[in-house]
Amino acid sequence: MADDRGAFIWYELMTDDPSRARDFYAAVVGWDIDAENSVPDGTMDYRMINRGDGGFAGGVLALSEDMLANGAKPGWFGYVHVPDVDAAATAFVEAGGAIHMGPNDMAGVGRMALVSDPQGAVIYLMTPTPPPGNPDARSDIFDVVKARHFRWNELWTTDQAAATALYTSTFGWTQEGAMPMGPMGDYLFIQHDGVGIGAIGKAQPGGEGSRWQHFVGVDDIDRACAAVNDHGGKLLGEPQQIPGGEYSVYAHDPSGATIGLVGPRKESTQ
């Protein structure tokens, strides 16, 4: 597979109600989540998220009773391509983080590990197995402008300097530029191969602590917000205009997983 070190190559929703998630994300984003489990041996309930253009937007893992009993909660998780999962996982541990799963191999998928950084933000590391006959395949799941693709990744952390050092050294990212946010401090932009993929912000006291949050593109922010309210979700504030003229907002899906939405505000035709 093409060397894509540091790219977000997959996103996964863990949820206790995949059927309700299917209805919600179809209405809000326009995705088509498989109605049935795609794992033949039934060892887990995993469903693919289809964009409608022949590509994928990620997957949905149904949380089992055992997972829930052991503390698993609904949420979105990003996967970052690394050339050596074991070495990257070791780098997280040596920095003060932890390994929660793996590293292990999944036939036909790749080698992966679930880790947390020293401040507690969780992320997947992955060396994917290329599809048969296409050794140079690259993931197109992330796109900075397209609807139905993931478009932005935010790390909220209690230690911006330490997080910046770990992620840039392990993933090869750069950190250039910042947006002042008043009492919240600077919002530090991060890049992969010169493309802005997200930012690192300061986690606020009394908030949710260190965590990754991901934004998906929608065709119309107001339509998407109405769909959130109409399909069992909850908006976490009102859409805010961002540099470039589009709007973004956080929302909870019906199971409580946080998802960011970003897109244009279209004028009413009525």
Tab-separated table of N, CA and C in Angstrom, residues 2 4 42 54 65 68 95 232:
chain	number	residue	atom	x	y	z
A	2	ALA	N	0.386	2.289	-0.662
A	2	ALA	CA	1.136	3.540	-0.705
A	2	ALA	C	1.430	4.024	0.705
A	4	ASP	N	1.243	6.162	3.423
A	4	ASP	CA	0.322	7.234	3.794
A	4	ASP	C	0.426	7.496	5.287
A	42	GLY	N	-19.771	-14.082	12.628
A	42	GLY	CA	-20.611	-13.634	13.739
A	42	GLY	C	-19.861	-13.332	15.011
A	54	GLY	N	-19.994	4.938	-4.097
A	54	GLY	CA	-19.190	3.735	-4.241
A	54	GLY	C	-18.116	3.584	-3.190
A	65	GLU	N	-23.197	-6.777	25.080
A	65	GLU	CA	-23.467	-6.653	26.517
A	65	GLU	C	-22.173	-6.724	27.314
A	68	LEU	N	-20.326	-3.369	27.021
A	68	LEU	CA	-20.974	-2.351	27.843
A	68	LEU	C	-20.701	-2.597	29.323
A	95	ALA	N	5.768	7.703	26.043
A	95	ALA	CA	5.425	9.098	26.342
A	95	ALA	C	4.532	9.219	27.569
A	232	GLY	N	-33.909	11.959	16.894
A	232	GLY	CA	-33.459	11.460	18.192
A	232	GLY	C	-32.129	11.956	18.672
